[in-house]
């Protein structure tokens, strides 16, 4: 392996320490305690684990942290009523509705019902518009975390050719907007793109967010490129692997994120950052350095 390893666990720990210091400062100076509320509908096992981690980490950072658990049979009106109640609750600065939602609940309608200034996932159309426009909204967590890791390897990405493989609302599209805002030349490729290996080989920065285990091979990586692997896939043997064939790609890349221990830990770290940002804005206070 010749690539530098980009350590997501360490980067997340450092970010969490800055968040905890900011929370302590807000309490001491203004009596503000940032509050994060997570909504879980149903019994999806992976979602339960994620929600428990989000609750625990928000508490560890000194925030008010609550979770609302609704049964899998909850109606859309019940979920919307809860969202409206949380929108109106001044002690709640950030609301996250865990996805996926049960089929009887229209996820997009729930997201659009959120107060955009409390939408710490950054999925509301207003925040999407801000992301592609002048900025100033809440930025989706996994893309934000990917950019923080990218900055560990490349101080100035301006002018670099960034290739994003994947076009989801949660990762592909928002990370493309962030790369563009960082003055990269951005290509968004996807499952229907022709000559995907050739497109990837042109990338100085390669962001893999397709959700297919080890699809991106070492031969697709330009020598010296920075590879950010957003994929988390479980193999038949129960092993966690990314969207990139790590052992092969690490021979060629200049820097690469591992799976696990890369982008994964950054998602909750960025959720906590967004909650502090949301709390500061709601109270008209300057956002401390995070
Ligand atoms: N489910 C998988 N990823 C996410 C995420 O980033 N936010 C929410 N709310 N649900 C998810």
CSV table of C-alpha atoms and ligand atoms in Angstrom, one decimal:
chain,number,residue,atom,x,y,z
A,1,UNK,CA,0.0,0.0,0.0
A,2,UNK,CA,1.4,3.4,-1.0
A,3,UNK,CA,-1.6,5.6,-0.3
A,4,UNK,CA,-1.9,7.8,2.7
A,5,UNK,CA,-4.7,6.6,4.9
A,6,UNK,CA,-7.3,9.3,5.7
A,7,UNK,CA,-8.4,8.6,9.3
A,8,UNK,CA,-12.2,9.3,9.7
A,9,UNK,CA,-12.3,8.2,13.3
A,10,UNK,CA,-9.6,10.6,14.4
A,11,UNK,CA,-11.1,13.5,12.3
A,12,UNK,CA,-14.5,12.8,13.8
A,13,UNK,CA,-13.0,12.8,17.4
A,14,UNK,CA,-11.4,16.1,16.8
A,15,UNK,CA,-14.6,17.6,15.4
A,16,UNK,CA,-16.6,16.2,18.3
A,17,UNK,CA,-14.1,17.8,20.7
A,18,UNK,CA,-14.6,21.2,19.0
A,19,UNK,CA,-18.4,20.7,19.1
A,20,UNK,CA,-18.3,19.9,22.8
A,21,UNK,CA,-16.2,23.0,23.5
A,22,UNK,CA,-18.7,25.1,21.5
A,23,UNK,CA,-21.7,23.6,23.4
A,24,UNK,CA,-20.0,24.4,26.7
A,25,UNK,CA,-19.3,27.9,25.5
A,26,UNK,CA,-22.9,28.5,24.5
A,27,UNK,CA,-24.1,27.3,27.9
A,28,UNK,CA,-21.6,29.4,29.8
A,29,UNK,CA,-22.1,32.6,27.8
A,30,UNK,CA,-25.7,32.5,26.8
A,31,UNK,CA,-27.5,29.7,28.7
A,32,UNK,CA,-28.2,28.0,25.4
A,33,UNK,CA,-28.2,24.2,25.3
A,34,UNK,CA,-28.3,22.9,21.7
A,35,UNK,CA,-31.1,20.3,21.4
A,36,UNK,CA,-31.2,17.5,18.9
A,37,UNK,CA,-34.3,15.4,18.4
A,38,UNK,CA,-34.3,12.2,16.3
A,39,UNK,CA,-37.5,10.7,15.0
A,40,UNK,CA,-37.6,6.9,14.4
A,41,UNK,CA,-40.7,5.3,12.8
A,42,UNK,CA,-40.8,1.5,12.9
A,43,UNK,CA,-38.3,-1.2,13.8
A,44,UNK,CA,-35.7,-1.2,11.1
A,45,UNK,CA,-32.7,-2.8,12.9
A,46,UNK,CA,-30.0,-0.7,11.2
A,47,UNK,CA,-32.0,2.5,11.9
A,48,UNK,CA,-32.4,1.6,15.5
A,49,UNK,CA,-28.6,1.3,15.9
A,50,UNK,CA,-28.1,4.7,14.0
A,51,UNK,CA,-30.7,6.5,16.2
A,52,UNK,CA,-29.2,5.1,19.4
A,53,UNK,CA,-25.7,6.3,18.3
A,54,UNK,CA,-27.0,9.8,17.4
A,55,UNK,CA,-28.7,10.1,20.7
A,56,UNK,CA,-25.6,9.0,22.6
A,57,UNK,CA,-23.1,11.1,20.8
A,58,UNK,CA,-25.3,14.3,21.1
A,59,UNK,CA,-25.5,13.7,24.9
A,60,UNK,CA,-21.7,13.1,25.0
A,61,UNK,CA,-21.2,16.5,23.4
A,62,UNK,CA,-23.3,18.1,26.2
A,63,UNK,CA,-26.4,18.6,24.1
A,64,UNK,CA,-30.1,18.0,25.0
A,65,UNK,CA,-30.8,14.8,23.1
A,66,UNK,CA,-34.2,13.2,22.7
A,67,UNK,CA,-35.6,10.5,20.5
A,68,UNK,CA,-39.3,9.9,19.5
A,69,UNK,CA,-40.1,6.4,18.5
A,70,UNK,CA,-43.3,5.8,16.6
A,71,UNK,CA,-44.7,2.3,15.7
A,72,UNK,CA,-44.3,1.0,12.2
A,73,UNK,CA,-48.0,1.5,11.7
A,74,UNK,CA,-47.9,5.2,12.3
A,75,UNK,CA,-49.8,7.2,9.8
A,76,UNK,CA,-48.4,10.1,7.7
A,77,UNK,CA,-50.7,12.5,9.7
A,78,UNK,CA,-49.2,11.3,13.0
A,79,UNK,CA,-45.6,11.8,11.7
A,80,UNK,CA,-46.5,15.2,10.3
A,81,UNK,CA,-48.2,16.2,13.6
A,82,UNK,CA,-45.0,15.2,15.5
A,83,UNK,CA,-42.8,17.2,13.1
A,84,UNK,CA,-45.0,20.3,13.6
A,85,UNK,CA,-44.9,20.0,17.3
A,86,UNK,CA,-41.1,19.8,17.2
A,87,UNK,CA,-40.9,22.7,14.8
A,88,UNK,CA,-42.8,24.8,17.4
A,89,UNK,CA,-40.7,23.6,20.4
A,90,UNK,CA,-38.0,26.3,21.0
A,91,UNK,CA,-35.8,23.8,23.0
A,92,UNK,CA,-35.4,21.7,19.8
A,93,UNK,CA,-32.9,23.2,17.5
A,94,UNK,CA,-32.3,20.2,15.2
A,95,UNK,CA,-34.8,17.6,14.0
A,96,UNK,CA,-33.7,14.4,12.2
A,97,UNK,CA,-36.3,12.0,10.8
A,98,UNK,CA,-34.5,8.7,10.3
A,99,UNK,CA,-34.9,7.2,6.8
A,100,UNK,CA,-36.2,5.0,5.4
A,101,UNK,CA,-39.8,5.6,6.6
A,102,UNK,CA,-42.5,2.9,6.3
A,103,UNK,CA,-44.3,2.8,2.9
A,104,UNK,CA,-47.5,4.5,4.1
A,105,UNK,CA,-45.5,7.6,5.0
A,106,UNK,CA,-44.4,9.9,2.2
A,107,UNK,CA,-40.8,10.7,3.2
A,108,UNK,CA,-40.5,13.8,0.9
A,109,UNK,CA,-43.7,15.3,2.4
A,110,UNK,CA,-42.3,14.8,5.9
A,111,UNK,CA,-39.0,16.4,5.0
A,112,UNK,CA,-40.8,19.4,3.4
A,113,UNK,CA,-42.8,19.8,6.7
A,114,UNK,CA,-39.6,20.4,8.7
A,115,UNK,CA,-38.7,23.9,9.6
A,116,UNK,CA,-35.7,24.3,7.2
A,117,UNK,CA,-33.7,26.0,9.9
A,118,UNK,CA,-34.1,22.9,12.1
A,119,UNK,CA,-33.4,20.4,9.2
A,120,UNK,CA,-30.0,19.2,10.4
A,121,UNK,CA,-30.0,16.5,7.7
A,122,UNK,CA,-30.1,19.3,5.1
A,123,UNK,CA,-32.6,17.5,3.0
A,124,UNK,CA,-35.4,20.2,2.8
A,125,UNK,CA,-35.8,21.7,-0.6
A,126,UNK,CA,-34.9,25.1,0.8
A,127,UNK,CA,-31.5,23.7,2.0
A,128,UNK,CA,-30.9,22.0,-1.3
A,129,UNK,CA,-31.6,25.3,-3.0
A,130,UNK,CA,-29.2,27.1,-0.7
A,131,UNK,CA,-26.5,24.4,-1.3
A,132,UNK,CA,-26.7,24.9,-5.1
A,133,UNK,CA,-27.1,28.7,-4.7
A,134,UNK,CA,-25.4,31.1,-2.4
A,135,UNK,CA,-25.0,28.7,0.6
A,136,UNK,CA,-25.9,29.6,4.1
A,137,UNK,CA,-28.2,26.6,4.6
A,138,UNK,CA,-27.7,23.4,6.6
A,139,UNK,CA,-25.4,21.0,4.6
A,140,UNK,CA,-26.2,17.3,4.4
A,141,UNK,CA,-24.0,15.4,6.9
A,142,UNK,CA,-22.3,12.6,4.9
A,143,UNK,CA,-21.3,15.0,2.0
A,144,UNK,CA,-20.0,17.5,4.6
A,145,UNK,CA,-18.0,14.8,6.3
A,146,UNK,CA,-16.6,13.7,2.9
A,147,UNK,CA,-15.4,17.2,2.2
A,148,UNK,CA,-13.7,17.5,5.7
A,149,UNK,CA,-11.8,14.3,4.9
A,150,UNK,CA,-10.9,15.5,1.4
A,151,UNK,CA,-9.4,18.6,3.0
A,152,UNK,CA,-7.1,16.3,5.1
A,153,UNK,CA,-5.5,15.2,1.9
A,154,UNK,CA,-5.9,18.2,-0.4
A,155,UNK,CA,-5.5,21.7,1.0
A,156,UNK,CA,-6.6,23.4,-2.2
A,157,UNK,CA,-8.9,21.3,-4.4
A,158,UNK,CA,-9.6,24.3,-6.7
A,159,UNK,CA,-9.2,23.3,-10.3
A,160,UNK,CA,-9.0,19.6,-9.7
A,161,UNK,CA,-11.2,17.2,-11.6
A,162,UNK,CA,-13.6,15.6,-9.1
A,163,UNK,CA,-15.6,12.6,-10.2
A,164,UNK,CA,-18.6,11.6,-8.1
A,165,UNK,CA,-20.0,8.1,-8.8
A,166,UNK,CA,-23.6,8.1,-7.6
A,167,UNK,CA,-26.4,10.6,-7.8
A,168,UNK,CA,-28.5,10.1,-4.6
A,169,UNK,CA,-30.2,12.9,-2.8
A,170,UNK,CA,-28.3,12.0,0.4
A,171,UNK,CA,-24.7,11.9,-1.0
A,172,UNK,CA,-24.1,12.1,-4.8
A,173,UNK,CA,-25.9,15.3,-5.6
A,174,UNK,CA,-25.0,17.3,-2.5
A,175,UNK,CA,-21.3,16.3,-2.6
A,176,UNK,CA,-21.2,17.4,-6.2
A,177,UNK,CA,-22.6,20.9,-5.1
A,178,UNK,CA,-19.9,21.1,-2.4
A,179,UNK,CA,-17.1,20.2,-4.8
A,180,UNK,CA,-18.3,22.8,-7.3
A,181,UNK,CA,-18.4,25.4,-4.5
A,182,UNK,CA,-14.8,24.4,-3.8
A,183,UNK,CA,-13.9,25.3,-7.4
A,184,UNK,CA,-13.5,21.7,-8.6
A,185,UNK,CA,-14.4,20.7,-12.1
A,186,UNK,CA,-17.1,18.2,-11.3
A,187,UNK,CA,-18.4,15.1,-13.2
A,188,UNK,CA,-21.3,13.2,-11.8
A,189,UNK,CA,-21.3,9.6,-13.1
A,190,UNK,CA,-23.8,6.9,-12.3
A,191,UNK,CA,-25.0,3.4,-13.2
A,192,UNK,CA,-26.0,4.4,-16.7
A,193,UNK,CA,-22.7,6.3,-17.5
A,194,UNK,CA,-20.8,4.9,-20.5
A,195,UNK,CA,-17.1,3.9,-19.8
A,196,UNK,CA,-17.3,4.4,-16.0
A,197,UNK,CA,-13.7,3.1,-15.6
A,198,UNK,CA,-12.5,5.7,-18.1
A,199,UNK,CA,-14.3,8.5,-16.4
A,200,UNK,CA,-12.9,7.4,-13.0
A,201,UNK,CA,-9.4,7.3,-14.4
A,202,UNK,CA,-9.7,11.0,-15.2
A,203,UNK,CA,-10.4,11.9,-11.6
A,204,UNK,CA,-7.9,13.8,-9.3
A,205,UNK,CA,-10.6,13.3,-6.7
A,206,UNK,CA,-12.8,10.3,-6.8
A,207,UNK,CA,-15.9,10.1,-4.6
A,208,UNK,CA,-17.5,6.7,-4.5
A,209,UNK,CA,-21.2,6.7,-3.5
A,210,UNK,CA,-22.9,4.0,-5.5
A,211,UNK,CA,-23.7,1.4,-2.8
A,212,UNK,CA,-22.1,-1.5,-4.7
A,213,UNK,CA,-19.5,-3.5,-2.8
A,214,UNK,CA,-16.0,-3.0,-4.3
A,215,UNK,CA,-17.3,-2.0,-7.7
A,216,UNK,CA,-14.5,0.6,-8.2
A,217,UNK,CA,-11.3,-1.4,-9.0
A,218,UNK,CA,-7.6,-0.3,-8.6
A,219,UNK,CA,-7.3,0.0,-12.4
A,220,UNK,CA,-10.0,2.7,-12.4
A,221,UNK,CA,-7.9,5.0,-10.1
A,222,UNK,CA,-5.6,7.6,-11.5
A,223,UNK,CA,-2.1,7.4,-9.9
A,224,UNK,CA,-1.9,9.8,-6.9
A,225,UNK,CA,-5.7,10.5,-6.8
A,226,UNK,CA,-7.5,11.1,-3.6
A,227,UNK,CA,-10.2,8.5,-3.1
A,228,UNK,CA,-13.2,9.1,-0.7
A,229,UNK,CA,-15.2,5.9,-0.3
A,230,UNK,CA,-18.7,6.6,1.0
A,231,UNK,CA,-20.0,3.1,0.6
A,232,UNK,CA,-20.8,0.8,3.5
A,233,UNK,CA,-21.7,-2.6,2.3
A,234,UNK,CA,-22.0,-5.9,4.2
A,235,UNK,CA,-20.7,-8.9,2.3
A,236,UNK,CA,-22.2,-12.4,2.5
A,237,UNK,CA,-19.4,-13.3,5.0
A,238,UNK,CA,-20.5,-10.4,7.2
A,239,UNK,CA,-17.5,-8.2,6.4
A,240,UNK,CA,-18.0,-4.4,5.9
A,241,UNK,CA,-16.6,-3.2,2.6
A,242,UNK,CA,-16.8,0.1,0.7
A,243,UNK,CA,-17.7,0.8,-2.9
A,244,UNK,CA,-13.9,0.8,-3.7
A,245,UNK,CA,-11.8,-2.4,-3.8
A,246,UNK,CA,-9.5,-1.0,-1.1
A,247,UNK,CA,-6.4,-3.2,-1.3
A,248,UNK,CA,-6.1,-2.6,-5.1
A,249,UNK,CA,-6.9,1.1,-5.0
A,250,UNK,CA,-4.5,1.8,-2.1
A,251,UNK,CA,-1.7,0.6,-4.4
A,252,UNK,CA,-2.4,3.4,-6.8
A,253,UNK,CA,-4.1,6.3,-5.0
A,254,UNK,CA,-2.3,9.1,-3.2
A,255,UNK,CA,-4.7,9.1,-0.3
A,256,UNK,CA,-7.7,6.9,0.5
A,257,UNK,CA,-10.4,6.5,3.2
A,258,UNK,CA,-10.8,3.1,4.7
A,259,UNK,CA,-14.1,1.3,5.4
A,260,UNK,CA,-14.9,1.1,8.2
A,261,UNK,CA,-13.2,4.1,9.9
A,262,UNK,CA,-13.5,6.6,7.0
A,263,UNK,CA,-16.5,8.6,6.0
A,264,UNK,CA,-18.8,6.6,8.4
A,265,UNK,CA,-17.8,8.3,11.7
A,266,UNK,CA,-18.0,11.7,10.0
A,267,UNK,CA,-21.7,11.5,9.5
A,268,UNK,CA,-22.7,11.8,13.1
A,269,UNK,CA,-19.9,14.3,13.7
A,270,UNK,CA,-21.4,16.6,11.1
A,271,UNK,CA,-24.9,16.1,12.5
A,272,UNK,CA,-23.6,17.5,15.8
A,273,UNK,CA,-21.9,20.4,13.9
A,274,UNK,CA,-25.2,21.2,12.2
A,275,UNK,CA,-27.1,21.1,15.5
A,276,UNK,CA,-24.7,23.7,17.0
A,277,UNK,CA,-25.0,25.8,13.8
A,278,UNK,CA,-28.8,25.6,13.9
A,279,UNK,CA,-28.9,26.5,17.6
A,280,UNK,CA,-26.7,29.6,17.1
A,281,UNK,CA,-28.7,30.8,14.2
A,282,UNK,CA,-32.0,30.3,16.0
A,283,UNK,CA,-30.7,32.4,18.9
A,284,UNK,CA,-29.1,35.0,16.7
A,285,UNK,CA,-25.6,34.2,18.0
A,286,UNK,CA,-22.4,33.9,15.9
A,287,UNK,CA,-21.4,30.3,15.0
A,288,UNK,CA,-18.2,29.4,16.9
A,289,UNK,CA,-15.3,27.8,15.0
A,290,UNK,CA,-16.1,24.1,14.5
B,1,LIG,N1,-30.7,6.9,6.7
B,1,LIG,C1,-29.5,6.6,6.1
B,1,LIG,N2,-28.8,7.7,6.0
B,1,LIG,C2,-29.5,8.7,6.6
B,1,LIG,C3,-29.2,10.1,6.8
B,1,LIG,O1,-28.1,10.6,6.5
B,1,LIG,N3,-30.2,10.8,7.4
B,1,LIG,C4,-31.4,10.2,7.8
B,1,LIG,N4,-32.3,10.9,8.4
B,1,LIG,N5,-31.7,8.9,7.6
B,1,LIG,C5,-30.7,8.2,7.0
